[in-house]
Coordinates of C-alpha atoms in Angstrom, one line a residue:
M1 CA 0.1 -0.2 -0.1
P2 CA 1.4 3.5 -0.9
K3 CA 2.8 5.5 2.0
S4 CA 0.8 8.9 3.0
I5 CA 1.7 12.3 4.6
L6 CA 0.6 13.9 7.9
S7 CA 0.9 17.2 8.2
V8 CA 0.3 18.8 11.8
N9 CA -0.3 22.4 12.6
A10 CA -0.5 23.1 16.4
G11 CA -1.4 26.1 18.3
S12 CA -1.5 26.7 22.1
S13 CA -5.5 25.8 22.0
S14 CA -5.7 23.6 19.1
V15 CA -4.1 20.8 16.7
K16 CA -5.0 20.2 13.2
L17 CA -3.6 17.1 11.2
T18 CA -4.4 16.4 7.8
F19 CA -3.3 13.1 5.6
Y20 CA -2.6 13.3 2.1
T21 CA -1.0 10.9 -0.6
T22 CA 2.5 11.3 -2.0
D23 CA 1.1 11.9 -5.4
N24 CA 2.3 15.4 -6.9
P25 CA 0.4 17.6 -6.0
P26 CA -0.5 15.5 -3.0
K27 CA -4.2 14.9 -2.7
E28 CA -6.0 15.0 0.8
I29 CA -7.2 12.0 2.7
A30 CA -8.9 13.3 5.9
N31 CA -8.8 16.0 7.7
A32 CA -9.3 16.1 11.7
S33 CA -8.6 19.1 14.5
V34 CA -9.8 19.5 17.9
S35 CA -9.9 23.1 19.4
G36 CA -10.8 24.7 22.7
L37 CA -7.9 23.0 24.6
T38 CA -7.9 25.9 26.9
A39 CA -11.6 26.6 27.0
P40 CA -13.0 23.3 27.5
P41 CA -15.1 21.1 26.9
P42 CA -13.1 20.3 23.5
V43 CA -14.3 20.3 20.1
L44 CA -13.4 18.0 17.4
K45 CA -13.9 18.1 13.4
Y46 CA -13.5 15.6 11.0
S47 CA -13.5 15.4 7.6
R48 CA -12.9 12.5 4.8
G49 CA -14.3 12.8 1.4
G50 CA -17.6 14.2 1.4
E51 CA -18.5 13.6 5.0
K52 CA -17.8 15.9 7.8
H53 CA -18.4 15.6 11.7
K54 CA -18.4 17.5 14.4
E55 CA -18.7 17.0 18.1
K56 CA -18.1 18.4 21.6
L57 CA -15.6 15.8 23.1
N58 CA -16.4 13.9 26.7
V59 CA -12.5 13.5 27.0
E60 CA -10.0 15.6 29.2
L61 CA -7.4 17.2 26.4
K62 CA -5.7 19.8 28.0
H63 CA -2.2 20.0 26.1
P64 CA -1.2 19.8 22.4
P65 CA 0.3 16.4 23.1
D66 CA -2.8 14.8 24.4
A67 CA -4.9 16.2 21.6
F68 CA -2.5 15.2 18.8
K69 CA -2.6 11.5 20.1
F70 CA -6.4 11.1 20.4
L71 CA -6.4 12.6 16.7
L72 CA -3.8 10.0 15.6
K73 CA -6.1 7.0 17.3
R74 CA -9.3 8.3 16.3
C75 CA -8.2 8.6 12.4
I76 CA -6.1 5.1 12.3
S77 CA -9.2 3.6 14.3
D78 CA -11.3 4.8 11.5
P79 CA -12.4 1.6 9.4
Q80 CA -13.6 4.1 6.2
L81 CA -9.8 5.7 6.5
S82 CA -8.3 2.9 4.8
E83 CA -5.4 4.5 3.5
V84 CA -4.3 4.9 6.7
A85 CA -5.1 2.0 9.1
S86 CA -1.7 2.3 11.2
A87 CA 1.0 4.6 11.9
E88 CA 3.2 2.2 9.5
D89 CA 1.6 3.7 6.8
L90 CA 3.2 7.1 7.1
E91 CA 6.0 8.1 5.3
Y92 CA 6.6 11.6 6.8
I93 CA 5.1 13.7 9.4
C94 CA 5.4 17.5 8.6
H95 CA 5.4 20.0 11.6
R96 CA 4.9 23.3 11.4
V97 CA 7.2 25.3 13.7
V98 CA 6.9 28.9 13.9
H99 CA 10.2 30.1 14.9
G100 CA 13.2 28.5 12.8
G101 CA 16.2 31.0 13.5
D102 CA 18.7 30.6 10.7
Y103 CA 17.6 27.6 9.3
A104 CA 17.4 28.0 5.6
G105 CA 15.0 25.4 5.0
A106 CA 13.1 22.4 6.3
V107 CA 15.0 20.0 8.7
V108 CA 14.6 16.3 9.4
I109 CA 14.1 15.7 13.4
T110 CA 17.5 14.4 15.0
D111 CA 19.0 14.6 18.5
D112 CA 20.8 17.7 17.4
T113 CA 18.4 19.5 15.1
Y114 CA 15.7 18.7 18.2
G115 CA 18.2 20.3 20.4
H116 CA 18.8 23.3 18.2
L117 CA 15.4 23.8 18.0
K118 CA 14.9 23.7 21.9
D119 CA 17.8 26.4 22.7
M120 CA 16.3 28.7 20.2
E121 CA 12.8 28.6 22.2
E122 CA 13.9 31.6 23.7
L123 CA 13.7 33.4 20.8
A124 CA 9.7 32.2 20.7
P125 CA 8.3 30.9 24.0
L126 CA 4.8 31.4 23.2
H127 CA 5.1 30.2 19.8
N128 CA 7.2 26.9 19.4
F129 CA 6.1 25.2 22.6
S130 CA 3.1 23.6 21.2
A131 CA 4.8 22.6 18.2
L132 CA 7.7 21.2 19.7
E133 CA 5.8 19.2 22.3
I134 CA 4.4 17.3 19.6
V135 CA 7.6 17.0 17.7
R136 CA 9.0 15.3 20.8
V137 CA 6.2 13.1 20.9
C138 CA 6.7 11.8 17.3
K139 CA 10.5 11.3 18.0
K140 CA 9.8 9.2 21.1
E141 CA 6.7 7.4 20.3
L142 CA 7.0 7.2 16.1
P143 CA 10.8 7.0 15.6
H144 CA 10.5 5.1 12.6
I145 CA 8.7 7.8 10.6
K146 CA 10.5 10.6 9.3
S147 CA 9.4 13.9 11.0
V148 CA 10.3 17.0 9.3
T149 CA 10.0 20.7 10.6
F150 CA 9.0 23.6 8.4
F151 CA 9.6 27.0 9.7
D152 CA 7.5 30.2 9.1
T153 CA 10.7 32.2 8.8
T154 CA 12.4 30.2 5.8
F155 CA 10.2 32.4 3.5
H156 CA 11.6 35.5 4.5
R157 CA 15.7 34.7 4.5
T158 CA 16.1 36.5 1.5
L159 CA 15.4 40.0 3.5
P160 CA 18.1 42.4 2.8
D161 CA 20.5 43.3 5.7
Y162 CA 19.0 47.1 5.7
I163 CA 15.7 45.7 6.3
K164 CA 16.4 42.8 8.9
T165 CA 19.0 44.5 11.1
Y166 CA 18.0 46.5 13.9
P167 CA 20.1 49.4 14.9
L168 CA 21.5 48.1 18.5
D169 CA 25.0 46.9 19.1
P170 CA 25.9 44.5 16.6
R171 CA 27.8 42.5 18.8
I172 CA 24.9 41.9 20.9
S173 CA 22.7 41.2 17.9
R174 CA 25.1 38.7 16.8
E175 CA 25.3 37.2 20.1
K176 CA 21.7 36.9 20.7
G177 CA 20.4 36.5 17.2
L178 CA 18.4 39.6 17.2
R179 CA 17.0 40.8 13.6
K180 CA 13.7 40.8 11.8
Y181 CA 13.2 37.2 10.9
G182 CA 9.3 37.4 9.7
F183 CA 6.6 34.9 9.8
H184 CA 3.5 33.3 8.2
G185 CA 6.4 32.1 5.6
I186 CA 5.0 28.8 5.0
S187 CA 1.4 30.6 4.1
Y188 CA 3.1 33.0 2.0
S189 CA 5.2 30.4 0.2
F190 CA 1.5 28.6 -0.7
I191 CA 0.2 32.2 -1.9
L192 CA 3.3 33.0 -4.2
R193 CA 3.1 29.9 -6.1
S194 CA -0.5 29.5 -6.0
V195 CA -0.9 33.2 -7.3
S196 CA 2.1 33.4 -9.7
E197 CA 0.1 30.1 -11.5
F198 CA -2.9 31.9 -11.4
L199 CA -1.4 35.3 -13.2
G200 CA 0.4 32.9 -15.6
K201 CA 3.5 34.4 -14.6
P202 CA 6.8 32.5 -13.4
A203 CA 7.0 32.8 -9.5
E204 CA 10.3 34.7 -9.6
K205 CA 8.7 37.4 -11.9
T206 CA 6.1 37.8 -9.8
N207 CA 5.6 41.2 -7.4
L208 CA 3.0 40.9 -4.8
I209 CA 1.5 42.7 -1.5
T210 CA 0.1 40.1 0.3
M211 CA -1.6 40.0 3.4
H212 CA -2.2 36.9 6.0
I213 CA -4.7 38.0 7.9
G214 CA -6.3 36.3 11.3
S215 CA -5.8 36.3 14.8
G216 CA -2.1 36.8 14.1
A217 CA -1.7 39.2 11.5
S218 CA 0.8 40.0 9.1
I219 CA 1.8 41.6 5.5
C220 CA 4.5 41.0 2.8
A221 CA 6.4 42.6 0.1
I222 CA 7.3 40.0 -2.3
K223 CA 9.7 41.2 -5.3
D224 CA 10.7 38.9 -8.1
G225 CA 9.3 35.6 -5.9
K226 CA 11.4 37.0 -2.8
S227 CA 10.5 38.4 0.3
L228 CA 11.4 41.8 0.6
D229 CA 10.1 42.7 3.7
T230 CA 7.3 41.9 6.1
S231 CA 5.7 43.5 9.0
M232 CA 6.7 40.7 11.9
G233 CA 9.9 41.1 13.2
L234 CA 12.4 39.3 15.8
T235 CA 9.0 37.5 17.0
P236 CA 5.3 37.7 15.5
L237 CA 4.4 40.5 17.7
A238 CA 5.8 43.2 15.8
G239 CA 3.7 45.0 13.0
L240 CA -0.1 44.6 12.7
P241 CA -2.5 44.0 15.9
G242 CA -3.8 40.8 16.4
A243 CA -6.7 39.4 18.1
T244 CA -4.5 39.5 21.5
R245 CA -1.3 40.9 20.2
S246 CA -0.5 44.8 20.3
G247 CA 1.3 44.9 17.3
S248 CA 4.1 47.3 17.0
V249 CA 4.0 50.1 19.8
D250 CA 6.3 52.5 21.3
P251 CA 9.0 50.3 23.0
S252 CA 8.4 52.5 26.3
L253 CA 4.8 51.9 26.6
I254 CA 5.1 48.8 28.6
F255 CA 6.7 50.7 31.2
H256 CA 3.9 52.6 31.8
V257 CA 1.6 49.6 31.4
T258 CA 3.4 47.8 34.4
E259 CA 6.0 48.3 37.1
E260 CA 7.5 45.0 36.5
P261 CA 7.5 44.1 32.8
G262 CA 11.0 41.6 33.4
K263 CA 9.0 39.7 35.9
L264 CA 8.9 36.0 34.8
I265 CA 5.3 34.4 35.0
S266 CA 4.6 30.9 33.7
A267 CA 3.9 29.9 30.4
G268 CA 3.1 26.1 31.0
E269 CA 4.9 23.0 31.1
Q270 CA 7.3 20.9 28.8
E271 CA 8.9 17.5 29.8
G272 CA 8.3 18.4 33.2
Q273 CA 10.0 21.8 33.1
H274 CA 8.4 25.4 33.7
R275 CA 8.7 27.7 30.8
N276 CA 8.6 31.3 31.6
I277 CA 7.9 34.5 29.8
T278 CA 8.4 38.2 30.9
M279 CA 5.2 40.0 32.2
A280 CA 6.0 42.3 29.2
E281 CA 5.6 39.3 26.9
A282 CA 2.5 38.2 28.4
I283 CA 0.7 41.4 28.3
L284 CA 1.7 42.5 24.9
N285 CA 0.9 39.1 23.3
K286 CA -2.0 37.8 25.1
S287 CA -3.9 41.0 27.0
A288 CA -3.9 43.2 23.9
G289 CA -5.2 43.5 20.3
W290 CA -9.0 43.8 19.4
K291 CA -10.2 41.7 21.9
V292 CA -8.9 44.1 24.8
L293 CA -10.9 46.8 22.8
T294 CA -13.9 45.1 22.1
G295 CA -14.0 41.9 24.7
T296 CA -14.5 39.4 21.6
A297 CA -11.2 37.9 19.8
N298 CA -13.9 37.1 16.8
F299 CA -13.1 39.7 14.1
A300 CA -16.7 39.0 12.5
E301 CA -18.3 40.7 15.4
I302 CA -16.2 43.6 15.0
A303 CA -16.1 43.8 11.1
V304 CA -19.9 44.9 10.7
E305 CA -21.9 47.9 9.1
N306 CA -23.0 48.9 12.1
P307 CA -20.8 48.2 15.2
P308 CA -22.5 47.8 18.7
T309 CA -20.1 50.2 20.2
Q310 CA -17.8 53.0 19.7
N311 CA -14.8 50.5 20.5
H312 CA -15.9 48.0 18.2
K313 CA -15.6 50.7 15.2
L314 CA -12.4 51.7 16.9
A315 CA -10.8 48.5 16.6
F316 CA -11.7 47.8 13.0
D317 CA -10.6 51.6 12.3
I318 CA -7.2 50.8 13.7
I319 CA -6.7 47.8 11.8
V320 CA -7.8 49.6 8.5
D321 CA -5.1 51.9 9.3
R322 CA -1.9 49.9 10.0
I323 CA -2.5 47.4 7.3
L324 CA -3.0 50.7 5.0
G325 CA 0.4 52.0 6.2
Y326 CA 2.5 48.9 5.1
I327 CA 0.1 48.7 1.8
G328 CA 1.5 52.0 1.1
S329 CA 4.9 51.2 2.4
Y330 CA 5.4 48.4 0.4
F331 CA 3.8 49.8 -2.8
V332 CA 6.7 52.2 -2.6
K333 CA 9.4 49.6 -2.1
L334 CA 8.3 47.5 -5.2
G335 CA 8.6 50.9 -7.3
G336 CA 4.9 50.9 -8.0
R337 CA 4.9 47.7 -9.9
V338 CA 2.6 45.4 -8.4
D339 CA 0.9 42.7 -10.0
A340 CA -1.6 41.9 -7.2
L341 CA -3.4 43.0 -3.9
V342 CA -3.7 39.6 -2.3
F343 CA -5.9 38.7 0.8
A344 CA -5.6 35.5 2.9
G345 CA -5.8 33.8 6.3
G346 CA -9.3 33.8 8.2
V347 CA -10.0 37.0 8.3
G348 CA -8.5 38.5 5.0
E349 CA -10.5 35.6 3.1
N350 CA -13.9 36.1 5.0
S351 CA -14.2 39.5 6.2
A352 CA -15.7 41.4 2.4
L353 CA -15.9 44.6 4.7
L354 CA -12.5 44.8 5.4
R355 CA -11.4 44.2 1.9
K356 CA -13.4 47.1 0.8
R357 CA -12.7 49.1 3.1
L358 CA -8.8 48.6 2.3
V359 CA -9.4 48.8 -1.3
E360 CA -11.2 52.0 -1.2
E361 CA -8.9 53.8 1.0
S362 CA -6.0 52.6 -1.3
Q363 CA -7.5 53.4 -4.9
C364 CA -5.0 56.1 -5.2
L365 CA -2.7 53.3 -5.8
G366 CA -4.7 51.9 -8.8
F367 CA -6.3 49.1 -6.7
A368 CA -10.5 48.7 -7.5
I369 CA -12.6 45.8 -6.5
D370 CA -15.9 44.5 -7.9
E371 CA -18.2 44.8 -5.1
S372 CA -20.4 41.8 -6.1
A373 CA -17.5 39.5 -6.5
N374 CA -15.9 40.9 -3.2
D375 CA -19.5 40.0 -1.4
K376 CA -19.5 36.4 -2.9
G377 CA -15.8 35.9 -1.5
P378 CA -13.8 33.1 -2.2
A379 CA -14.7 30.5 -4.7
K380 CA -13.7 26.6 -4.3
E381 CA -10.6 27.4 -6.4
S382 CA -7.3 28.2 -4.3
V383 CA -7.4 32.0 -5.6
T384 CA -10.4 34.1 -6.8
E385 CA -10.2 37.6 -8.5
I386 CA -12.5 40.3 -7.3
S387 CA -10.9 43.2 -9.3
K388 CA -13.1 45.9 -10.8
E389 CA -11.3 45.2 -14.1
P390 CA -10.4 41.3 -14.3
G391 CA -6.6 40.8 -15.8
K392 CA -5.7 44.6 -15.5
N393 CA -2.7 45.2 -13.2
P394 CA -2.7 45.6 -10.2
R395 CA -5.4 43.0 -9.5
V396 CA -6.8 42.1 -6.3
L397 CA -7.5 38.5 -5.0
I398 CA -8.4 36.3 -2.7
C399 CA -5.9 33.3 -1.8
Q400 CA -7.3 30.4 0.4
T401 CA -4.2 29.7 2.1
D402 CA -3.3 25.9 3.2
E403 CA -0.2 25.4 5.2
Q404 CA -0.8 22.0 6.0
F405 CA -1.0 21.3 1.8
E406 CA 2.1 23.3 1.5
M407 CA 4.2 21.4 3.7
A408 CA 2.9 18.0 2.1
H409 CA 3.6 19.3 -1.3
R410 CA 7.2 20.3 -0.5
C411 CA 7.9 17.2 0.8
V412 CA 6.5 15.7 -2.5
C413 CA 8.7 17.9 -4.4
S414 CA 12.0 17.1 -2.1
K415 CA 11.1 13.5 -2.6
L416 CA 11.1 13.6 -6.3
E417 CA 14.0 15.9 -6.5
K418 CA 16.3 13.0 -4.7
A419 CA 14.7 10.4 -6.8
S420 CA 16.1 12.0 -10.0
I421 CA 19.6 12.6 -8.7

C-alpha cells in the first residue's frame, strides 16, 4: 500500500492533522482537528471524502500532545480510512514550527536538530512551545517515521540586511540572534506559488503585496518571487495588531502599563519543566489587540456595517489604518510594480467589509474591486479575483491559503528531486 504524509499544525489551544497522498500534487485523504484545549469542552472536527463530522468531546485534553495522540488514534481506528490503517502507513510527519532561527530550509528531526530548536525557544517561548511538544512525542513514540519541521521564518531568509538589521549594538545582536525574521512564511510560500500560477507568470517574476490576516496578522512585500519586507520582526508580536497582540507600539509604553515588565511568569510546562515568559511578553501578546478593546476575539463581530459599540468601530478603524500604512510603504518599495494585492488568512478570506475598506482607501494606488465579487468571497479554487477590471494590473485577489498542503507539497517535491539525482 502507498505511504501517506501527515501534516501537523499545532497552536496553544488547537491541533490540526491532515493526511495526504504522496502524489504530485498531494491529494487530501482526511482532515481532523481539536480546538478549545484552553476553553473546554474540546471540539472535534473530522472530514473524510465528502463526509463531515463535528462533536463536543467528553474527554480531558489539556495539552497539544494529548490532542495529537487522540486525533491520530481516532483517524487510524476509522475503518473507512483504509489509506491510513496504522502509523506504519505514514512516510513523513510534517510539523509547522513558527520560529526556525537561521535555518535556511526544512530540517529532519534528529537529536541534534531537536536540541537546537529547543535552544532557540528563548526567541519564541509563546510560539514554538506547542509544536515542539508534538515533535517530541513523535520522536519518542514514532521514531521510525521521518519527522520534518517546516519554519515560518524560512520564506523571509531573502530579506536585505538593511531591512532585517535593528540599529542596536552589532555584537549583542550577533550573540543573541536579534534581527527581523518574519513569519507566516509557509502561508506566503503557498500564496506565491498559487497566485503566480493564477497570473500565468513565473514565481521569480511576480511582485505581490500579500496579507495573512487572522488572529495573528502580517503583511509581506514580495519582489521577483522573494520576500523583500514583512511586518513581523524578531517575533510575531511586531507589526499589525492581532486578536490578543498589540502589534508594534512605542517600546517605552510597556513601562507605563506595568511596574514589573521583566517579572517572569509561567507560560506552561514541557517535559516536566516550567517555561517562563516576562510580564511584558504576556501583556503585549495575550492582553492586547482587538479583544481587549471590544471583549471579543471574533473579528466577524467587529467588521460589521453597524458596530455595536464605539470600541468595535475603533478596533476596526485601527486595523484598517495599520494595514494601509504597510500597503503604502510596500507599494513604494516595489516601485509601483505590483501584480496583485492579495488577501489571505481567516479574516482576509472571509471579511468582505475589511477588503472593501482597504481597497477603497488605497484606490489612489490603482486598486479597485468589483463589489459583487467581493461580497461573494472566495470560490472553490485557491485563488479568486475580485478586481473591478479582471486581468488588469494591479489586481485584487483572495487566496485560500493552506499551510498543511504546502508542507506536504514540499515533502513530495523534495522526494522527487532526490529520486532524480
